[in-house]
């Protein structure tokens, strides 16, 4: 049986709706800050307009030469302390199509579990040679890569003795605002993943696994860095041979 791939999406094609069963509830008492931040009324579905199906365009000329290298982009009198790693992966949509030229921004704690932020008062040491943030664009195939220091875990004021697993924050801007995503990446084998109250709010085990980067020995840098692969899925445009607009033709 032959398979015909969906045609390329047109610029203003609508985006597939989110599956609410794959996302954590907004109100999750085990994650204390969600209690005050979650809406109390039912969410309202609105038609997709140009505000959702268009978005910003980014150029490599806007990025600095070391933006993707967190090991060197803040270094002053030496190199940062900690385990050097390479993180890479593909950004695709729900239909498996690559998302080229997407802006990928990352930020994280240093090797001791402390952020370079004035409100972070954790007793972990600040690293004078590590800023903890970077950015890059995906290539034509949706691939991205950056170098960094593996972040440390840290305690947080949720319940007594709650700890966040080592993680890196990701912010992605695809070809439309409907593809905007902020998420976190965890590391394979971290025992704190199983006890994290934030991760526990995710109802789908497959979605949890999708947040865990897998060690990738094929991309280790000999005598330098280990590597992890983290693929990301953004919303896809509903462009197939047989489907109409999701919510009526508003154009």
Coordinates of N, CA and C in Angstrom, one line a residue:
X1 N 0.9 -1.2 0.0 CA 0.0 0.0 0.0 C 0.9 1.2 0.0
X2 N 0.6 2.1 -0.9 CA 1.5 3.3 -1.0 C 0.9 4.4 -0.1
X3 N 1.8 5.3 0.3 CA 1.5 6.4 1.2 C 1.8 7.7 0.6
X4 N 0.8 8.6 0.5 CA 1.0 9.9 -0.1 C 1.2 11.0 1.0
X5 N 2.3 11.6 1.1 CA 2.6 12.6 2.1 C 1.7 13.8 1.9
X6 N 1.4 14.5 3.0 CA 0.6 15.7 2.9 C 1.3 16.8 2.2
X7 N 0.6 17.6 1.4 CA 1.3 18.7 0.7 C 1.9 19.7 1.6
X8 N 2.9 20.5 1.2 CA 3.4 21.6 2.0 C 2.3 22.5 2.4
X9 N 2.4 23.1 3.6 CA 1.4 24.0 4.2 C 1.5 25.3 3.5
X10 N 0.3 25.9 3.2 CA 0.2 27.3 2.7 C 0.5 28.2 3.9
X11 N 0.9 29.4 3.6 CA 1.3 30.4 4.7 C 0.2 30.6 5.7
X12 N -1.0 30.6 5.3 CA -2.1 31.0 6.2 C -3.0 29.8 6.6
X13 N -2.5 28.5 6.4 CA -3.3 27.4 6.8 C -3.4 27.4 8.3
X14 N -4.5 26.9 8.8 CA -4.7 26.9 10.3 C -3.9 25.7 10.9
X15 N -3.7 25.8 12.2 CA -2.9 24.9 12.9 C -3.8 23.9 13.7
X16 N -3.3 22.6 13.8 CA -4.0 21.6 14.5 C -4.3 22.1 16.0
X17 N -5.4 21.7 16.5 CA -5.7 22.0 17.9 C -4.9 21.2 18.8
X18 N -4.7 21.7 20.0 CA -3.9 21.0 21.0 C -4.8 19.9 21.6
X19 N -4.1 18.8 22.1 CA -4.8 17.7 22.7 C -4.8 18.0 24.2
X20 N -5.9 18.3 24.9 CA -5.8 18.7 26.3 C -5.4 17.5 27.2
X21 N -5.6 16.3 26.7 CA -5.3 15.1 27.5 C -3.8 14.9 27.6
X22 N -3.0 15.6 26.8 CA -1.6 15.4 26.8 C -0.9 16.5 27.7
X23 N -1.6 17.5 28.1 CA -1.1 18.6 28.9 C -1.5 18.5 30.3
X24 N -0.6 19.1 31.2 CA -1.0 19.1 32.6 C -2.1 20.0 32.9
X25 N -2.9 19.8 33.9 CA -4.0 20.7 34.3 C -3.4 22.0 34.8
X26 N -4.1 23.1 34.5 CA -3.7 24.4 35.0 C -3.7 24.5 36.5
X27 N -4.6 23.8 37.2 CA -4.7 23.8 38.6 C -4.2 22.4 39.1
X28 N -3.0 22.4 39.8 CA -2.4 21.2 40.3 C -1.8 21.5 41.7
X29 N -2.6 21.3 42.7 CA -2.2 21.7 44.1 C -0.9 21.2 44.5
X30 N -0.4 20.0 44.0 CA 0.9 19.6 44.3 C 2.0 20.5 43.9
X31 N 1.7 21.3 42.9 CA 2.7 22.3 42.4 C 2.1 23.6 42.9
X32 N 2.6 24.1 44.0 CA 1.9 25.1 44.8 C 1.6 26.4 44.1
X33 N 2.6 26.9 43.2 CA 2.3 28.2 42.6 C 1.2 28.1 41.5
X34 N 0.9 26.9 41.1 CA -0.2 26.8 40.1 C -1.6 27.2 40.7
X35 N -1.7 27.1 42.0 CA -3.0 27.4 42.7 C -3.4 28.8 42.5
X36 N -2.4 29.7 42.6 CA -2.7 31.1 42.4 C -2.7 31.6 40.9
X37 N -2.0 30.8 40.1 CA -1.8 31.2 38.7 C -2.8 30.6 37.7
X38 N -3.6 29.6 38.2 CA -4.5 28.9 37.2 C -5.8 29.6 37.1
X39 N -6.4 29.6 35.9 CA -7.7 30.2 35.7 C -8.8 29.4 36.5
X40 N -9.9 30.1 36.9 CA -11.0 29.4 37.6 C -12.1 29.1 36.7
X41 N -12.2 29.8 35.5 CA -13.3 29.5 34.6 C -12.8 28.7 33.4
X42 N -13.7 28.1 32.7 CA -13.4 27.3 31.5 C -12.7 28.1 30.4
X43 N -11.8 27.5 29.7 CA -11.1 28.2 28.7 C -12.0 28.4 27.5
X44 N -11.8 29.5 26.7 CA -12.6 29.8 25.5 C -11.8 29.5 24.3
X45 N -12.3 28.8 23.4 CA -11.7 28.5 22.1 C -12.0 29.6 21.1
X46 N -11.0 30.2 20.5 CA -11.3 31.3 19.6 C -10.8 30.9 18.2
X47 N -11.4 31.4 17.1 CA -10.9 31.1 15.7 C -9.5 31.6 15.5
X48 N -8.8 30.8 14.7 CA -7.4 31.3 14.3 C -7.5 32.4 13.3
X49 N -6.7 33.4 13.5 CA -6.6 34.5 12.6 C -5.2 34.8 12.3
X50 N -4.9 35.9 11.6 CA -3.5 36.2 11.3 C -2.6 36.3 12.5
X51 N -3.2 36.6 13.7 CA -2.5 36.7 14.9 C -1.9 35.4 15.3
X52 N -2.5 34.3 14.9 CA -2.0 32.9 15.2 C -1.1 32.3 14.1
X53 N -1.5 32.5 12.8 CA -0.9 31.8 11.7 C 0.3 32.5 11.1
X54 N 0.6 33.7 11.6 CA 1.8 34.4 11.2 C 2.7 34.6 12.4
X55 N 3.9 35.0 12.1 CA 4.9 35.2 13.2 C 6.1 35.9 12.7
X56 N 7.1 36.1 13.7 CA 8.3 36.8 13.3 C 9.2 36.0 12.5
X57 N 10.1 36.7 11.7 CA 11.1 36.0 10.9 C 12.5 36.4 11.5
X58 N 13.4 35.4 11.6 CA 14.7 35.6 12.2 C 15.8 35.4 11.2
X59 N 16.9 36.1 11.4 CA 18.0 36.0 10.5 C 19.3 35.6 11.3
X60 N 20.2 34.8 10.8 CA 21.4 34.5 11.5 C 22.3 35.8 11.7
X61 N 22.0 36.8 10.9 CA 22.8 38.0 11.1 C 22.5 38.7 12.4
X62 N 21.3 38.4 13.0 CA 20.9 38.9 14.3 C 21.5 38.3 15.4
X63 N 22.2 37.1 15.2 CA 22.8 36.4 16.3 C 24.3 36.6 16.4
X64 N 24.8 36.5 17.6 CA 26.3 36.7 17.7 C 27.0 35.3 17.5
X65 N 28.3 35.4 17.2 CA 29.0 34.1 16.8 C 29.1 33.1 18.0
X66 N 28.9 33.6 19.2 CA 29.0 32.7 20.4 C 27.7 32.5 21.1
X67 N 26.6 32.9 20.4 CA 25.3 32.8 21.1 C 24.9 31.4 21.4
X68 N 25.4 30.4 20.6 CA 25.1 29.0 20.7 C 26.1 28.3 21.6
X69 N 27.1 29.0 22.1 CA 28.2 28.3 22.9 C 28.2 28.9 24.3
X70 N 27.4 28.3 25.2 CA 27.3 28.8 26.6 C 28.6 28.5 27.4
X71 N 29.5 27.7 26.8 CA 30.8 27.5 27.5 C 31.7 28.8 27.3
X72 N 31.5 29.5 26.2 CA 32.4 30.6 25.9 C 31.7 31.9 25.9
X73 N 30.4 32.0 25.8 CA 29.8 33.3 25.5 C 29.8 34.2 26.7
X74 N 30.1 33.7 27.9 CA 30.2 34.6 29.1 C 31.5 34.5 29.8
X75 N 32.4 33.7 29.2 CA 33.7 33.4 29.8 C 34.6 34.7 29.8
X76 N 35.2 35.0 31.0 CA 36.0 36.2 31.1 C 37.5 35.8 31.5
X77 N 37.7 35.3 32.7 CA 39.1 35.0 33.1 C 39.4 33.5 33.0
X78 N 38.5 32.8 32.4 CA 38.7 31.3 32.3 C 37.4 30.7 31.8
X79 N 37.4 29.3 31.9 CA 36.2 28.6 31.4 C 35.3 28.2 32.6
X80 N 34.0 28.1 32.4 CA 33.1 27.7 33.5 C 33.4 26.3 34.0
X81 N 33.0 26.1 35.3 CA 33.2 24.9 36.0 C 32.1 23.9 35.7
X82 N 32.3 22.7 35.5 CA 31.3 21.7 35.4 C 31.5 20.8 34.2
X83 N 30.5 19.8 34.0 CA 30.6 18.9 32.9 C 30.2 19.5 31.6
X84 N 31.0 19.4 30.6 CA 30.8 20.0 29.3 C 29.9 19.0 28.5
X85 N 28.8 19.6 27.9 CA 27.9 18.7 27.1 C 27.5 19.4 25.8
X86 N 27.1 18.6 24.9 CA 26.5 19.1 23.6 C 25.1 18.7 23.6
X87 N 24.2 19.6 23.3 CA 22.7 19.3 23.2 C 22.3 19.5 21.7
X88 N 21.7 18.6 21.1 CA 21.2 18.8 19.8 C 19.9 18.0 19.5
X89 N 19.2 18.3 18.4 CA 18.0 17.7 18.1 C 17.3 18.3 16.9
X90 N 16.1 17.8 16.6 CA 15.3 18.3 15.5 C 14.1 19.0 16.0
X91 N 13.7 20.1 15.4 CA 12.4 20.7 15.7 C 11.5 20.4 14.5
X92 N 10.4 19.6 14.8 CA 9.5 19.2 13.8 C 8.0 19.6 14.2
X93 N 7.1 19.5 13.3 CA 5.7 19.7 13.7 C 5.0 18.4 13.9
X94 N 3.7 18.4 14.2 CA 3.0 17.2 14.5 C 2.9 16.2 13.4
X95 N 3.1 16.7 12.1 CA 3.0 15.8 11.0 C 4.4 15.4 10.5
X96 N 5.5 15.7 11.3 CA 6.8 15.2 11.0 C 7.6 16.1 10.1
X97 N 7.0 17.3 9.8 CA 7.7 18.2 8.9 C 8.7 19.0 9.7
X98 N 9.9 19.3 9.1 CA 10.9 20.1 9.8 C 10.4 21.6 9.9
X99 N 10.8 22.2 11.0 CA 10.5 23.6 11.2 C 11.8 24.4 11.0
X100 N 12.1 24.9 9.8 CA 13.4 25.6 9.6 C 13.4 27.0 10.1
X101 N 14.6 27.5 10.5 CA 14.8 28.9 10.9 C 14.0 29.3 12.1
X102 N 13.7 28.3 13.0 CA 13.0 28.6 14.2 C 14.0 29.1 15.2
X103 N 13.6 30.1 16.0 CA 14.5 30.6 17.0 C 14.4 29.8 18.3
X104 N 15.6 29.2 18.7 CA 15.6 28.4 19.9 C 16.4 29.2 21.0
X105 N 15.8 29.5 22.1 CA 16.5 30.2 23.2 C 16.6 29.3 24.4
X106 N 17.7 29.3 25.1 CA 17.9 28.4 26.2 C 18.4 29.2 27.4
X107 N 18.0 28.8 28.6 CA 18.6 29.4 29.8 C 18.6 28.3 30.9
X108 N 19.5 28.4 31.9 CA 19.7 27.3 32.8 C 20.5 27.8 34.0
X109 N 20.5 26.9 35.1 CA 21.4 27.1 36.2 C 22.8 26.6 35.9
X110 N 23.7 27.0 36.7 CA 25.1 26.6 36.5 C 25.3 25.2 37.1
X111 N 26.5 24.7 37.2 CA 26.8 23.4 37.6 C 26.4 23.2 39.1
X112 N 26.4 24.3 39.9 CA 26.0 24.1 41.3 C 24.5 24.3 41.5
X113 N 23.7 24.5 40.4 CA 22.3 24.6 40.6 C 21.8 26.1 40.8
X114 N 22.6 27.1 40.5 CA 22.3 28.5 40.7 C 22.2 29.2 39.4
X115 N 21.1 30.0 39.3 CA 20.9 30.9 38.1 C 21.7 32.2 38.4
X116 N 22.1 32.8 37.3 CA 22.6 34.2 37.3 C 21.5 35.2 37.3
X117 N 20.8 35.3 38.5 CA 19.7 36.2 38.6 C 19.7 36.7 40.0
X118 N 19.4 38.0 40.2 CA 19.5 38.7 41.5 C 18.5 38.1 42.5
X119 N 17.4 37.4 42.1 CA 16.5 36.9 43.0 C 16.8 35.4 43.4
X120 N 17.8 34.8 42.8 CA 18.2 33.5 43.1 C 19.2 33.5 44.3
X121 N 18.7 33.2 45.5 CA 19.5 33.2 46.7 C 20.0 31.9 47.1
X122 N 19.9 30.8 46.3 CA 20.4 29.5 46.7 C 21.9 29.6 47.0
X123 N 22.3 28.8 48.0 CA 23.7 28.9 48.4 C 24.7 28.3 47.5
X124 N 24.3 27.7 46.4 CA 25.2 27.3 45.3 C 26.0 28.4 44.8
X125 N 27.3 28.2 44.5 CA 28.2 29.2 44.1 C 27.9 29.8 42.7
X126 N 28.0 31.1 42.5 CA 28.0 31.7 41.2 C 29.3 31.4 40.5
X127 N 29.2 31.2 39.2 CA 30.4 30.9 38.3 C 30.6 32.2 37.5
X128 N 31.7 32.9 37.8 CA 32.0 34.2 37.1 C 32.2 34.0 35.6
X129 N 32.3 32.8 35.1 CA 32.6 32.5 33.7 C 31.4 31.9 33.0
X130 N 30.2 31.9 33.7 CA 29.1 31.2 33.1 C 27.8 32.1 33.2
X131 N 27.2 32.4 32.0 CA 26.1 33.3 32.0 C 24.8 32.5 32.1
X132 N 24.8 31.3 31.5 CA 23.6 30.4 31.5 C 22.5 30.7 30.5
X133 N 22.8 31.4 29.4 CA 21.8 31.6 28.4 C 22.4 31.7 27.0
X134 N 21.6 31.3 26.0 CA 22.1 31.3 24.6 C 20.9 31.2 23.7
X135 N 21.2 31.2 22.4 CA 20.2 31.1 21.4 C 20.8 30.7 20.1
X136 N 20.0 30.1 19.2 CA 20.4 29.6 17.9 C 19.2 29.5 17.0
X137 N 19.4 29.3 15.7 CA 18.4 29.0 14.7 C 18.5 27.6 14.2
X138 N 17.3 27.0 14.0 CA 17.4 25.7 13.3 C 17.8 25.9 11.9
X139 N 18.4 24.8 11.3 CA 18.8 24.9 9.9 C 17.6 24.5 9.0
X140 N 17.8 24.2 7.7 CA 16.8 23.9 6.8 C 16.1 22.6 7.1
X141 N 16.7 21.7 7.8 CA 16.1 20.4 8.2 C 15.5 20.5 9.6
X142 N 15.5 21.7 10.3 CA 15.0 21.8 11.6 C 15.9 21.4 12.7
X143 N 17.2 21.2 12.4 CA 18.2 20.8 13.4 C 18.8 22.0 14.1
X144 N 19.1 21.8 15.4 CA 19.8 22.8 16.2 C 20.8 22.1 17.0
X145 N 21.8 22.9 17.5 CA 22.9 22.3 18.4 C 23.4 23.5 19.2
X146 N 23.8 23.2 20.4 CA 24.5 24.1 21.3 C 25.4 23.4 22.3
X147 N 26.4 24.1 22.8 CA 27.3 23.6 23.9 C 27.0 24.3 25.2
X148 N 27.1 23.6 26.3 CA 26.9 24.2 27.6 C 27.5 23.3 28.7
X149 N 27.3 23.8 29.9 CA 27.7 23.0 31.1 C 26.4 22.4 31.6
X150 N 26.5 21.1 32.0 CA 25.3 20.4 32.6 C 24.9 21.1 33.9
X151 N 23.6 21.5 33.9 CA 23.2 22.2 35.1 C 23.0 21.3 36.3
X152 N 23.2 21.8 37.5 CA 23.0 21.1 38.7 C 21.5 21.2 39.2
X153 N 21.1 20.2 40.0 CA 19.7 20.3 40.6 C 19.8 21.3 41.8
X154 N 18.6 21.7 42.2 CA 18.5 22.7 43.3 C 17.2 22.5 44.1
X155 N 17.2 22.9 45.4 CA 16.0 22.8 46.2 C 15.1 24.0 45.8
X156 N 13.8 23.9 46.1 CA 12.9 25.0 45.8 C 11.7 24.9 46.9
X157 N 11.1 26.1 47.1 CA 10.1 26.2 48.1 C 8.7 25.8 47.7
X158 N 8.6 24.5 47.4 CA 7.3 24.0 47.1 C 6.7 23.2 48.3
X159 N 7.4 22.1 48.6 CA 7.2 21.4 49.9 C 8.5 21.2 50.5
X160 N 8.6 20.7 51.8 CA 9.8 20.5 52.4 C 10.7 19.5 51.7
X161 N 11.9 19.9 51.3 CA 12.8 19.0 50.7 C 12.5 18.6 49.3
X162 N 11.7 19.5 48.5 CA 11.5 19.3 47.1 C 12.7 19.8 46.4
X163 N 13.1 19.0 45.4 CA 14.3 19.4 44.5 C 13.9 19.3 43.1
X164 N 14.4 20.3 42.3 CA 14.2 20.3 40.8 C 15.3 19.4 40.2
X165 N 14.9 18.5 39.3 CA 16.0 17.8 38.6 C 16.8 18.8 37.7
X166 N 18.0 18.3 37.3 CA 18.8 19.1 36.4 C 17.9 19.4 35.1
X167 N 17.9 20.6 34.7 CA 17.1 20.9 33.5 C 17.6 22.1 32.8
X168 N 17.2 22.2 31.5 CA 17.4 23.4 30.7 C 16.1 23.9 30.2
X169 N 15.9 25.2 30.3 CA 14.7 25.8 29.8 C 14.8 26.1 28.3
X170 N 13.8 25.9 27.5 CA 13.7 26.2 26.1 C 12.6 27.1 25.8
X171 N 12.8 28.1 24.9 CA 11.8 28.9 24.4 C 12.0 28.8 22.8
X172 N 10.9 28.5 22.2 CA 10.9 28.3 20.7 C 9.9 29.2 20.0
X173 N 10.3 29.9 19.0 CA 9.5 30.7 18.1 C 9.6 30.1 16.7
X174 N 8.5 29.4 16.2 CA 8.5 28.8 14.9 C 8.1 29.8 13.9
X175 N 7.4 29.4 12.8 CA 7.0 30.2 11.7 C 5.7 31.0 12.0
X176 N 5.0 30.7 13.1 CA 3.8 31.4 13.5 C 3.7 31.4 15.0
X177 N 2.9 32.4 15.5 CA 2.7 32.4 16.9 C 2.0 31.2 17.5
X178 N 1.3 30.5 16.6 CA 0.6 29.2 17.1 C 1.7 28.2 17.4
X179 N 2.9 28.3 17.0 CA 4.0 27.4 17.2 C 4.9 27.9 18.4
X180 N 4.5 28.9 19.1 CA 5.3 29.4 20.2 C 5.2 28.3 21.3
X181 N 6.4 28.0 21.9 CA 6.5 27.0 22.9 C 7.6 27.3 23.9
X182 N 7.2 27.2 25.2 CA 8.2 27.3 26.3 C 8.2 26.0 27.1
X183 N 9.3 25.3 27.2 CA 9.3 24.0 27.8 C 10.6 23.8 28.6
X184 N 10.8 22.6 29.1 CA 12.1 22.3 29.8 C 12.6 20.9 29.4
X185 N 13.9 20.7 29.4 CA 14.5 19.5 29.0 C 15.2 18.9 30.2
X186 N 14.9 17.6 30.5 CA 15.6 16.9 31.6 C 16.6 15.9 31.0
X187 N 17.3 15.2 31.9 CA 18.4 14.3 31.5 C 18.1 12.9 31.8
X188 N 18.4 12.0 30.9 CA 18.2 10.6 31.1 C 18.9 10.1 32.3
X189 N 18.2 9.3 33.1 CA 18.8 8.7 34.3 C 18.8 9.5 35.6
X190 N 18.2 10.7 35.5 CA 18.1 11.6 36.7 C 17.1 11.0 37.7
X191 N 17.4 10.6 38.9 CA 16.4 10.0 39.8 C 15.4 11.1 40.3
X192 N 15.8 12.4 40.2 CA 14.8 13.4 40.7 C 13.6 13.6 39.8
X193 N 13.7 13.1 38.6 CA 12.6 13.2 37.7 C 11.3 12.6 38.3
X194 N 11.5 11.4 38.9 CA 10.3 10.6 39.4 C 9.6 11.3 40.6
X195 N 10.3 12.2 41.2 CA 9.7 12.9 42.4 C 9.5 14.3 42.2
X196 N 9.6 14.9 41.0 CA 9.4 16.3 40.8 C 7.9 16.6 40.7
X197 N 7.4 17.5 41.6 CA 6.0 17.8 41.6 C 5.5 18.5 40.3
X198 N 6.4 19.2 39.6 CA 6.0 19.8 38.3 C 5.8 18.7 37.2
X199 N 6.8 17.8 37.1 CA 6.6 16.7 36.2 C 5.4 15.8 36.5
X200 N 5.1 15.7 37.8 CA 4.0 14.8 38.2 C 2.7 15.4 37.7
X201 N 2.6 16.6 37.3 CA 1.3 17.2 36.8 C 1.0 16.7 35.4
X202 N 2.0 16.1 34.7 CA 1.8 15.7 33.3 C 1.1 14.3 33.3
X203 N -0.1 14.2 32.7 CA -0.9 13.0 32.8 C -0.5 11.9 31.9
X204 N 0.3 12.2 30.9 CA 0.7 11.2 29.9 C 2.1 10.8 30.0
X205 N 2.4 9.5 30.3 CA 3.8 9.1 30.5 C 4.6 9.3 29.2
X206 N 4.0 9.2 28.0 CA 4.7 9.4 26.8 C 5.2 10.8 26.7
X207 N 4.4 11.8 27.2 CA 4.7 13.2 27.2 C 5.9 13.4 28.1
X208 N 5.9 12.8 29.3 CA 7.0 12.9 30.2 C 8.3 12.4 29.5
X209 N 8.2 11.2 28.9 CA 9.4 10.7 28.2 C 9.9 11.7 27.1
X210 N 9.0 12.4 26.5 CA 9.4 13.4 25.5 C 10.2 14.6 26.0
X211 N 10.1 14.8 27.3 CA 10.9 15.9 27.9 C 12.2 15.5 28.4
X212 N 12.6 14.2 28.3 CA 13.9 13.7 28.8 C 14.8 13.5 27.6
X213 N 15.9 14.2 27.6 CA 16.9 14.0 26.6 C 17.7 12.7 26.8
X214 N 17.9 12.1 25.7 CA 18.7 10.8 25.8 C 20.1 11.0 25.5
X215 N 21.0 10.3 26.2 CA 22.4 10.4 26.0 C 22.7 9.8 24.6
X216 N 23.6 10.5 23.8 CA 23.8 10.2 22.4 C 25.3 10.0 22.2
X217 N 25.8 8.8 22.5 CA 27.3 8.5 22.4 C 27.8 8.8 21.0
X218 N 27.0 8.7 20.0 CA 27.5 8.9 18.6 C 28.0 10.3 18.4
X219 N 27.6 11.2 19.3 CA 27.9 12.6 19.1 C 28.8 13.1 20.3
X220 N 29.3 12.2 21.1 CA 30.3 12.6 22.1 C 31.5 13.3 21.4
X221 N 32.1 14.3 22.0 CA 33.3 14.9 21.6 C 34.5 14.3 22.4
X222 N 35.4 13.5 21.7 CA 36.4 12.7 22.5 C 37.2 13.6 23.4
X223 N 37.3 13.2 24.6 CA 38.1 13.9 25.7 C 37.6 15.3 25.9
X224 N 36.3 15.6 25.6 CA 35.8 16.9 25.8 C 34.4 16.9 26.4
X225 N 33.4 16.4 25.6 CA 32.0 16.5 26.0 C 31.2 15.3 25.8
X226 N 30.2 15.0 26.6 CA 29.1 14.1 26.3 C 28.1 14.8 25.5
X227 N 27.2 14.0 24.9 CA 26.1 14.6 24.1 C 24.8 14.1 24.5
X228 N 23.7 14.9 24.3 CA 22.4 14.5 24.5 C 21.5 15.0 23.3
X229 N 20.5 14.1 23.0 CA 19.6 14.5 21.9 C 18.2 14.8 22.5
X230 N 17.7 15.9 22.0 CA 16.4 16.4 22.5 C 15.6 16.9 21.3
X231 N 14.7 16.1 20.8 CA 13.8 16.5 19.7 C 12.5 17.2 20.3
X232 N 12.1 18.2 19.5 CA 11.0 19.0 20.0 C 9.9 19.0 18.9
X233 N 8.6 18.9 19.3 CA 7.5 18.9 18.4 C 6.7 20.2 18.6
X234 N 6.5 21.0 17.6 CA 5.6 22.1 17.6 C 4.3 21.8 16.9
X235 N 3.3 22.7 17.0 CA 2.1 22.5 16.4 C 2.2 22.5 14.8
X236 N 1.5 21.7 14.1 CA 1.6 21.6 12.7 C 0.4 22.2 12.0
X237 N 0.6 22.6 10.8 CA -0.5 23.2 10.0 C -1.3 22.1 9.3
X238 N -2.6 22.3 9.3 CA -3.6 21.3 8.8 C -3.6 21.3 7.3
X239 N -2.6 20.8 6.7 CA -2.5 20.8 5.2 C -2.5 19.4 4.7
X240 N -3.7 18.9 4.4 CA -3.7 17.5 3.8 C -4.7 17.6 2.6
X241 N -4.8 16.5 1.9 CA -5.6 16.5 0.6 C -7.1 16.6 0.9
X242 N -7.5 16.3 2.1 CA -9.0 16.1 2.3 C -9.6 16.9 3.4
X243 N -8.8 17.7 4.1 CA -9.3 18.5 5.3 C -9.6 19.9 4.9
X244 N -10.7 20.5 5.5 CA -11.0 21.8 5.3 C -10.5 22.7 6.5
X245 N -10.9 23.9 6.5 CA -10.5 24.8 7.7 C -11.1 24.2 9.0
X246 N -10.3 24.4 10.0 CA -10.8 23.9 11.3 C -12.0 24.6 11.8
X247 N -12.1 25.9 11.6 CA -13.2 26.7 12.2 C -13.9 27.6 11.2
X248 N -13.9 27.1 10.0 CA -14.6 27.9 8.9 C -13.6 28.8 8.2
X249 N -13.9 29.2 7.0 CA -13.1 30.1 6.3 C -13.3 31.5 6.7
X250 N -12.3 32.1 7.4 CA -12.5 33.4 7.9 C -11.7 34.4 7.1
X251 N -11.1 34.0 6.0 CA -10.2 34.8 5.2 C -11.0 35.5 4.1

